[in-house]
């Protein structure tokens, strides 16, 4: 079993829909990252969370440390949101330099 | 502009021919790391460096070398590339501290025939 599991693997939505991508992890962490990989391959950091909830524009990320689960929500989705969304967790203390990645969720938003 | 640069962006080479992929950042970050991305496996860490002259193995270091002689540069060296090293490679950097955001380079697509 992978340390970081994402669901769904693939997601197709119509413009305007509310989207949720889930990430579950099995190890203790110091932080969780959500990344976006554009169709051209570039990766950008969306959020870094160690507790609670963060919001940036139409994107919302939440984390439940007790349940070892995080969600990324996209409100009013748009075709430009089409990308691969990757969850990554950072270990604690001795492994804090290590990022472990999920395999990503491929999102396609259609008109 | 704050950025991580990688060169080359695309490379096709043959088995056994030594190659170096360069990575440079202009943000004075202590931490730098190399990842490879393969279909179905996601991103996996190859090597990382916490500061100049400090490097350590990640999850998949076999067949790779790195060096960190200067803070801004972290080259990835493949002494004798093999076809199973065909992959998309990313360099990333960040400050040291917790938590800290990683900045990724644009990626290098390597094909070894």
PDB file of C-alpha atoms in Angstrom:
ATOM      1  CA  UNK A   1       0.000   0.000   0.000  1.00  0.00           C
ATOM      2  CA  UNK A   2       1.347   3.419  -0.949  1.00  0.00           C
ATOM      3  CA  UNK A   3       1.959   5.872   1.857  1.00  0.00           C
ATOM      4  CA  UNK A   4      -0.065   8.502  -0.028  1.00  0.00           C
ATOM      5  CA  UNK A   5      -3.258   7.579  -1.855  1.00  0.00           C
ATOM      6  CA  UNK A   6      -5.267   9.942  -3.996  1.00  0.00           C
ATOM      7  CA  UNK A   7      -8.786   9.571  -5.328  1.00  0.00           C
ATOM      8  CA  UNK A   8     -10.127   9.679  -7.878  1.00  0.00           C
ATOM      9  CA  UNK A   9      -7.306   8.962 -10.333  1.00  0.00           C
ATOM     10  CA  UNK A  10      -9.208  10.640 -13.146  1.00  0.00           C
ATOM     11  CA  UNK A  11     -12.011  13.157 -12.998  1.00  0.00           C
ATOM     12  CA  UNK A  12     -14.038  14.820 -15.713  1.00  0.00           C
ATOM     13  CA  UNK A  13     -16.287  17.731 -14.845  1.00  0.00           C
ATOM     14  CA  UNK A  14     -18.342  20.316 -16.636  1.00  0.00           C
ATOM     15  CA  UNK A  15     -17.535  23.978 -16.297  1.00  0.00           C
ATOM     16  CA  UNK A  16     -19.025  25.396 -13.132  1.00  0.00           C
ATOM     17  CA  UNK A  17     -19.096  22.160 -11.156  1.00  0.00           C
ATOM     18  CA  UNK A  18     -17.746  21.862  -7.623  1.00  0.00           C
ATOM     19  CA  UNK A  19     -14.808  19.457  -7.535  1.00  0.00           C
ATOM     20  CA  UNK A  20     -13.273  17.492  -4.679  1.00  0.00           C
ATOM     21  CA  UNK A  21     -10.009  15.581  -4.802  1.00  0.00           C
ATOM     22  CA  UNK A  22      -9.048  13.432  -1.843  1.00  0.00           C
ATOM     23  CA  UNK A  23      -5.715  12.466  -0.321  1.00  0.00           C
ATOM     24  CA  UNK A  24      -5.160   9.906   2.416  1.00  0.00           C
ATOM     25  CA  UNK A  25      -1.835   9.121   4.012  1.00  0.00           C
ATOM     26  CA  UNK A  26      -0.625   6.481   6.415  1.00  0.00           C
ATOM     27  CA  UNK A  27       2.396   8.072   8.111  1.00  0.00           C
ATOM     28  CA  UNK A  28       2.916  10.870  10.581  1.00  0.00           C
ATOM     29  CA  UNK A  29       3.508  14.135   8.802  1.00  0.00           C
ATOM     30  CA  UNK A  30       4.694  17.659   9.524  1.00  0.00           C
ATOM     31  CA  UNK A  31       2.939  19.176   6.502  1.00  0.00           C
ATOM     32  CA  UNK A  32       0.927  18.311   3.425  1.00  0.00           C
ATOM     33  CA  UNK A  33       1.337  19.952   0.036  1.00  0.00           C
ATOM     34  CA  UNK A  34      -1.042  20.259  -2.880  1.00  0.00           C
ATOM     35  CA  UNK A  35       0.651  20.746  -6.240  1.00  0.00           C
ATOM     36  CA  UNK A  36      -0.679  21.430  -9.714  1.00  0.00           C
ATOM     37  CA  UNK A  37       1.013  20.036 -12.795  1.00  0.00           C
ATOM     38  CA  UNK A  38       0.057  21.762 -16.009  1.00  0.00           C
ATOM     39  CA  UNK A  39      -0.407  19.855 -19.273  1.00  0.00           C
ATOM     40  CA  UNK A  40       2.987  21.200 -20.357  1.00  0.00           C
ATOM     41  CA  UNK A  41       4.586  19.487 -17.347  1.00  0.00           C
ATOM     42  CA  UNK A  42       5.438  22.394 -15.038  1.00  0.00           C
ATOM     43  CA  UNK A  43       4.643  21.972 -11.334  1.00  0.00           C
ATOM     44  CA  UNK A  44       3.468  24.753  -9.054  1.00  0.00           C
ATOM     45  CA  UNK A  45       2.735  24.666  -5.375  1.00  0.00           C
ATOM     46  CA  UNK A  46      -0.891  25.456  -4.504  1.00  0.00           C
ATOM     47  CA  UNK A  47      -1.048  24.937  -0.761  1.00  0.00           C
ATOM     48  CA  UNK A  48       1.003  23.840   2.188  1.00  0.00           C
ATOM     49  CA  UNK A  49      -1.007  22.734   5.227  1.00  0.00           C
ATOM     50  CA  UNK A  50      -0.232  21.470   8.680  1.00  0.00           C
ATOM     51  CA  UNK A  51      -3.728  21.960  10.104  1.00  0.00           C
ATOM     52  CA  UNK A  52      -7.163  23.345   9.335  1.00  0.00           C
ATOM     53  CA  UNK A  53      -8.074  24.970   6.071  1.00  0.00           C
ATOM     54  CA  UNK A  54      -6.623  27.358   3.506  1.00  0.00           C
ATOM     55  CA  UNK A  55      -8.308  29.234   0.675  1.00  0.00           C
ATOM     56  CA  UNK A  56      -6.871  30.862  -2.404  1.00  0.00           C
ATOM     57  CA  UNK A  57      -9.328  32.188  -4.927  1.00  0.00           C
ATOM     58  CA  UNK A  58     -11.557  29.300  -6.021  1.00  0.00           C
ATOM     59  CA  UNK A  59      -9.337  26.700  -4.386  1.00  0.00           C
ATOM     60  CA  UNK A  60      -9.817  25.422  -0.852  1.00  0.00           C
ATOM     61  CA  UNK A  61      -7.638  22.859   0.908  1.00  0.00           C
ATOM     62  CA  UNK A  62      -8.494  21.150   4.175  1.00  0.00           C
ATOM     63  CA  UNK A  63      -6.675  18.679   6.345  1.00  0.00           C
ATOM     64  CA  UNK A  64      -7.798  16.397   9.180  1.00  0.00           C
ATOM     65  CA  UNK A  65      -4.680  15.277  11.016  1.00  0.00           C
ATOM     66  CA  UNK A  66      -6.511  12.735  13.202  1.00  0.00           C
ATOM     67  CA  UNK A  67      -8.050  11.023  10.171  1.00  0.00           C
ATOM     68  CA  UNK A  68      -4.884  11.427   8.039  1.00  0.00           C
ATOM     69  CA  UNK A  69      -6.915  12.926   5.223  1.00  0.00           C
ATOM     70  CA  UNK A  70      -6.877  16.054   3.100  1.00  0.00           C
ATOM     71  CA  UNK A  71      -9.187  17.392   0.434  1.00  0.00           C
ATOM     72  CA  UNK A  72      -8.703  19.896  -2.343  1.00  0.00           C
ATOM     73  CA  UNK A  73     -11.862  21.631  -3.508  1.00  0.00           C
ATOM     74  CA  UNK A  74     -12.322  23.708  -6.635  1.00  0.00           C
ATOM     75  CA  UNK A  75     -15.415  25.882  -6.765  1.00  0.00           C
ATOM     76  CA  UNK A  76     -16.943  27.039 -10.069  1.00  0.00           C
ATOM     77  CA  UNK A  77     -14.505  24.924 -12.080  1.00  0.00           C
ATOM     78  CA  UNK A  78     -13.182  26.233 -15.377  1.00  0.00           C
ATOM     79  CA  UNK A  79     -11.406  24.552 -18.321  1.00  0.00           C
ATOM     80  CA  UNK A  80      -8.179  26.276 -17.277  1.00  0.00           C
ATOM     81  CA  UNK A  81      -8.297  24.174 -14.082  1.00  0.00           C
ATOM     82  CA  UNK A  82      -7.586  21.100 -16.217  1.00  0.00           C
ATOM     83  CA  UNK A  83      -4.355  19.679 -14.839  1.00  0.00           C
ATOM     84  CA  UNK A  84      -2.950  16.915 -12.670  1.00  0.00           C
ATOM     85  CA  UNK A  85      -3.285  17.631  -8.951  1.00  0.00           C
ATOM     86  CA  UNK A  86      -0.706  16.006  -6.719  1.00  0.00           C
ATOM     87  CA  UNK A  87      -0.761  15.524  -2.977  1.00  0.00           C
ATOM     88  CA  UNK A  88       2.559  15.239  -1.157  1.00  0.00           C
ATOM     89  CA  UNK A  89       3.348  14.734   2.516  1.00  0.00           C
ATOM     90  CA  UNK A  90       6.410  15.811   4.438  1.00  0.00           C
ATOM     91  CA  UNK A  91       7.715  13.540   7.164  1.00  0.00           C
ATOM     92  CA  UNK A  92       8.370  14.421  10.772  1.00  0.00           C
ATOM     93  CA  UNK A  93      11.685  15.437  12.349  1.00  0.00           C
ATOM     94  CA  UNK A  94      14.263  13.008  10.956  1.00  0.00           C
ATOM     95  CA  UNK A  95      12.363  12.645   7.692  1.00  0.00           C
ATOM     96  CA  UNK A  96      11.250  16.270   7.426  1.00  0.00           C
ATOM     97  CA  UNK A  97      13.438  16.727   4.374  1.00  0.00           C
ATOM     98  CA  UNK A  98      11.560  14.014   2.495  1.00  0.00           C
ATOM     99  CA  UNK A  99       8.459  14.539   0.384  1.00  0.00           C
ATOM    100  CA  UNK A 100       6.339  11.502  -0.504  1.00  0.00           C
ATOM    101  CA  UNK A 101       3.967  12.007  -3.397  1.00  0.00           C
ATOM    102  CA  UNK A 102       0.643  10.568  -4.444  1.00  0.00           C
ATOM    103  CA  UNK A 103       0.302   9.492  -8.052  1.00  0.00           C
ATOM    104  CA  UNK A 104      -1.936  12.421  -8.886  1.00  0.00           C
ATOM    105  CA  UNK A 105      -5.508  13.097  -9.969  1.00  0.00           C
ATOM    106  CA  UNK A 106      -6.009  14.036 -13.592  1.00  0.00           C
ATOM    107  CA  UNK A 107      -8.780  16.617 -13.887  1.00  0.00           C
ATOM    108  CA  UNK A 108     -10.416  17.622 -17.129  1.00  0.00           C
ATOM    109  CA  UNK A 109     -12.994  20.395 -17.112  1.00  0.00           C
ATOM    110  CA  UNK A 110     -15.111  20.683 -20.239  1.00  0.00           C
ATOM    111  CA  UNK A 111     -17.302  23.496 -21.505  1.00  0.00           C
TER     112      UNK A 111
ATOM    113  CA  UNK B   1      12.334  36.766 -11.126  1.00  0.00           C
ATOM    114  CA  UNK B   2      12.564  33.974  -8.545  1.00  0.00           C
ATOM    115  CA  UNK B   3      13.019  30.712 -10.353  1.00  0.00           C
ATOM    116  CA  UNK B   4      14.563  27.278 -10.626  1.00  0.00           C
ATOM    117  CA  UNK B   5      16.146  26.572 -13.994  1.00  0.00           C
ATOM    118  CA  UNK B   6      17.104  23.231 -15.495  1.00  0.00           C
ATOM    119  CA  UNK B   7      19.138  22.409 -18.580  1.00  0.00           C
ATOM    120  CA  UNK B   8      18.679  20.791 -20.928  1.00  0.00           C
ATOM    121  CA  UNK B   9      14.887  20.621 -21.125  1.00  0.00           C
ATOM    122  CA  UNK B  10      14.968  17.680 -23.513  1.00  0.00           C
ATOM    123  CA  UNK B  11      17.719  15.132 -24.047  1.00  0.00           C
ATOM    124  CA  UNK B  12      17.966  11.949 -26.080  1.00  0.00           C
ATOM    125  CA  UNK B  13      21.096   9.930 -25.439  1.00  0.00           C
ATOM    126  CA  UNK B  14      22.473   6.426 -25.721  1.00  0.00           C
ATOM    127  CA  UNK B  15      23.183   3.839 -23.070  1.00  0.00           C
ATOM    128  CA  UNK B  16      26.436   4.432 -21.241  1.00  0.00           C
ATOM    129  CA  UNK B  17      27.139   7.993 -22.348  1.00  0.00           C
ATOM    130  CA  UNK B  18      27.691  10.135 -19.249  1.00  0.00           C
ATOM    131  CA  UNK B  19      25.445  13.143 -18.922  1.00  0.00           C
ATOM    132  CA  UNK B  20      24.754  15.979 -16.509  1.00  0.00           C
ATOM    133  CA  UNK B  21      21.496  17.823 -15.966  1.00  0.00           C
ATOM    134  CA  UNK B  22      22.058  21.195 -14.380  1.00  0.00           C
ATOM    135  CA  UNK B  23      19.818  22.857 -11.821  1.00  0.00           C
ATOM    136  CA  UNK B  24      20.175  26.392 -10.555  1.00  0.00           C
ATOM    137  CA  UNK B  25      18.064  28.557  -8.239  1.00  0.00           C
ATOM    138  CA  UNK B  26      18.284  32.292  -7.532  1.00  0.00           C
ATOM    139  CA  UNK B  27      16.353  32.386  -4.243  1.00  0.00           C
ATOM    140  CA  UNK B  28      19.234  31.624  -1.864  1.00  0.00           C
ATOM    141  CA  UNK B  29      17.489  28.403  -0.823  1.00  0.00           C
ATOM    142  CA  UNK B  30      19.401  25.957   1.347  1.00  0.00           C
ATOM    143  CA  UNK B  31      17.402  22.882   0.342  1.00  0.00           C
ATOM    144  CA  UNK B  32      17.518  21.399  -3.152  1.00  0.00           C
ATOM    145  CA  UNK B  33      16.198  18.097  -4.419  1.00  0.00           C
ATOM    146  CA  UNK B  34      15.923  15.966  -7.535  1.00  0.00           C
ATOM    147  CA  UNK B  35      12.835  13.940  -8.443  1.00  0.00           C
ATOM    148  CA  UNK B  36      11.909  11.657 -11.272  1.00  0.00           C
ATOM    149  CA  UNK B  37       8.366  11.231 -12.513  1.00  0.00           C
ATOM    150  CA  UNK B  38       7.174   8.060 -14.190  1.00  0.00           C
ATOM    151  CA  UNK B  39       3.656   7.099 -15.322  1.00  0.00           C
ATOM    152  CA  UNK B  40       1.742   5.315 -12.582  1.00  0.00           C
ATOM    153  CA  UNK B  41       4.511   5.875 -10.031  1.00  0.00           C
ATOM    154  CA  UNK B  42       4.298   9.600  -9.474  1.00  0.00           C
ATOM    155  CA  UNK B  43       7.212  11.698  -8.325  1.00  0.00           C
ATOM    156  CA  UNK B  44      10.013   9.967  -6.449  1.00  0.00           C
ATOM    157  CA  UNK B  45      12.943  11.595  -4.740  1.00  0.00           C
ATOM    158  CA  UNK B  46      16.404  10.759  -6.081  1.00  0.00           C
ATOM    159  CA  UNK B  47      18.762  12.883  -3.959  1.00  0.00           C
ATOM    160  CA  UNK B  48      18.464  15.956  -1.822  1.00  0.00           C
ATOM    161  CA  UNK B  49      20.778  18.510  -0.252  1.00  0.00           C
ATOM    162  CA  UNK B  50      20.203  20.472   2.934  1.00  0.00           C
ATOM    163  CA  UNK B  51      23.068  22.882   2.223  1.00  0.00           C
ATOM    164  CA  UNK B  52      26.433  23.238   0.515  1.00  0.00           C
ATOM    165  CA  UNK B  53      28.461  20.018   0.672  1.00  0.00           C
ATOM    166  CA  UNK B  54      25.556  18.192   2.387  1.00  0.00           C
ATOM    167  CA  UNK B  55      23.768  15.627   0.219  1.00  0.00           C
ATOM    168  CA  UNK B  56      21.731  12.521   0.981  1.00  0.00           C
ATOM    169  CA  UNK B  57      19.945   9.734  -0.830  1.00  0.00           C
ATOM    170  CA  UNK B  58      16.240   9.782  -1.513  1.00  0.00           C
ATOM    171  CA  UNK B  59      14.085   6.820  -2.465  1.00  0.00           C
ATOM    172  CA  UNK B  60      15.655   5.951  -5.837  1.00  0.00           C
ATOM    173  CA  UNK B  61      19.349   7.019  -5.847  1.00  0.00           C
ATOM    174  CA  UNK B  62      20.791   4.069  -7.782  1.00  0.00           C
ATOM    175  CA  UNK B  63      22.525   5.134 -10.988  1.00  0.00           C
ATOM    176  CA  UNK B  64      22.683   8.820 -10.057  1.00  0.00           C
ATOM    177  CA  UNK B  65      25.201  11.171  -8.462  1.00  0.00           C
ATOM    178  CA  UNK B  66      24.865  14.729  -7.262  1.00  0.00           C
ATOM    179  CA  UNK B  67      27.113  17.446  -5.935  1.00  0.00           C
ATOM    180  CA  UNK B  68      26.492  20.699  -4.079  1.00  0.00           C
ATOM    181  CA  UNK B  69      29.598  22.829  -4.327  1.00  0.00           C
ATOM    182  CA  UNK B  70      27.689  26.107  -4.465  1.00  0.00           C
ATOM    183  CA  UNK B  71      24.422  27.048  -2.838  1.00  0.00           C
ATOM    184  CA  UNK B  72      22.670  27.898  -6.096  1.00  0.00           C
ATOM    185  CA  UNK B  73      23.618  24.812  -8.147  1.00  0.00           C
ATOM    186  CA  UNK B  74      22.717  21.143  -7.747  1.00  0.00           C
ATOM    187  CA  UNK B  75      23.639  19.115 -10.841  1.00  0.00           C
ATOM    188  CA  UNK B  76      22.374  15.578 -11.422  1.00  0.00           C
ATOM    189  CA  UNK B  77      24.931  13.245 -12.959  1.00  0.00           C
ATOM    190  CA  UNK B  78      24.221   9.975 -14.750  1.00  0.00           C
ATOM    191  CA  UNK B  79      27.606   8.276 -15.096  1.00  0.00           C
ATOM    192  CA  UNK B  80      26.347   5.437 -17.288  1.00  0.00           C
ATOM    193  CA  UNK B  81      22.720   6.006 -18.273  1.00  0.00           C
ATOM    194  CA  UNK B  82      20.473   3.048 -18.932  1.00  0.00           C
ATOM    195  CA  UNK B  83      17.038   2.850 -20.611  1.00  0.00           C
ATOM    196  CA  UNK B  84      15.305   2.486 -17.214  1.00  0.00           C
ATOM    197  CA  UNK B  85      16.439   6.026 -16.450  1.00  0.00           C
ATOM    198  CA  UNK B  86      14.223   7.348 -19.220  1.00  0.00           C
ATOM    199  CA  UNK B  87      11.977   9.681 -17.281  1.00  0.00           C
ATOM    200  CA  UNK B  88      10.887  13.242 -16.578  1.00  0.00           C
ATOM    201  CA  UNK B  89      13.198  14.859 -14.047  1.00  0.00           C
ATOM    202  CA  UNK B  90      12.430  17.791 -11.777  1.00  0.00           C
ATOM    203  CA  UNK B  91      14.701  19.849  -9.610  1.00  0.00           C
ATOM    204  CA  UNK B  92      13.186  21.735  -6.680  1.00  0.00           C
ATOM    205  CA  UNK B  93      14.395  24.102  -3.997  1.00  0.00           C
ATOM    206  CA  UNK B  94      13.130  25.612  -0.783  1.00  0.00           C
ATOM    207  CA  UNK B  95      14.158  27.301   2.405  1.00  0.00           C
ATOM    208  CA  UNK B  96      14.916  25.068   5.370  1.00  0.00           C
ATOM    209  CA  UNK B  97      12.417  25.318   8.175  1.00  0.00           C
ATOM    210  CA  UNK B  98       8.989  23.902   8.779  1.00  0.00           C
ATOM    211  CA  UNK B  99       6.740  24.226   6.918  1.00  0.00           C
ATOM    212  CA  UNK B 100       8.329  25.376   3.682  1.00  0.00           C
ATOM    213  CA  UNK B 101       7.114  25.574   0.111  1.00  0.00           C
ATOM    214  CA  UNK B 102       9.020  23.889  -2.688  1.00  0.00           C
ATOM    215  CA  UNK B 103       9.702  25.627  -5.981  1.00  0.00           C
ATOM    216  CA  UNK B 104      10.030  23.351  -8.983  1.00  0.00           C
ATOM    217  CA  UNK B 105      12.070  23.689 -12.135  1.00  0.00           C
ATOM    218  CA  UNK B 106      10.407  23.217 -15.537  1.00  0.00           C
ATOM    219  CA  UNK B 107      11.506  19.593 -15.912  1.00  0.00           C
ATOM    220  CA  UNK B 108      13.952  17.712 -18.126  1.00  0.00           C
ATOM    221  CA  UNK B 109      12.627  14.955 -20.331  1.00  0.00           C
ATOM    222  CA  UNK B 110      15.361  12.352 -20.741  1.00  0.00           C
ATOM    223  CA  UNK B 111      15.257   9.443 -23.168  1.00  0.00           C
ATOM    224  CA  UNK B 112      17.989   6.800 -23.027  1.00  0.00           C
ATOM    225  CA  UNK B 113      18.080   4.434 -25.997  1.00  0.00           C
TER     226      UNK B 113
END
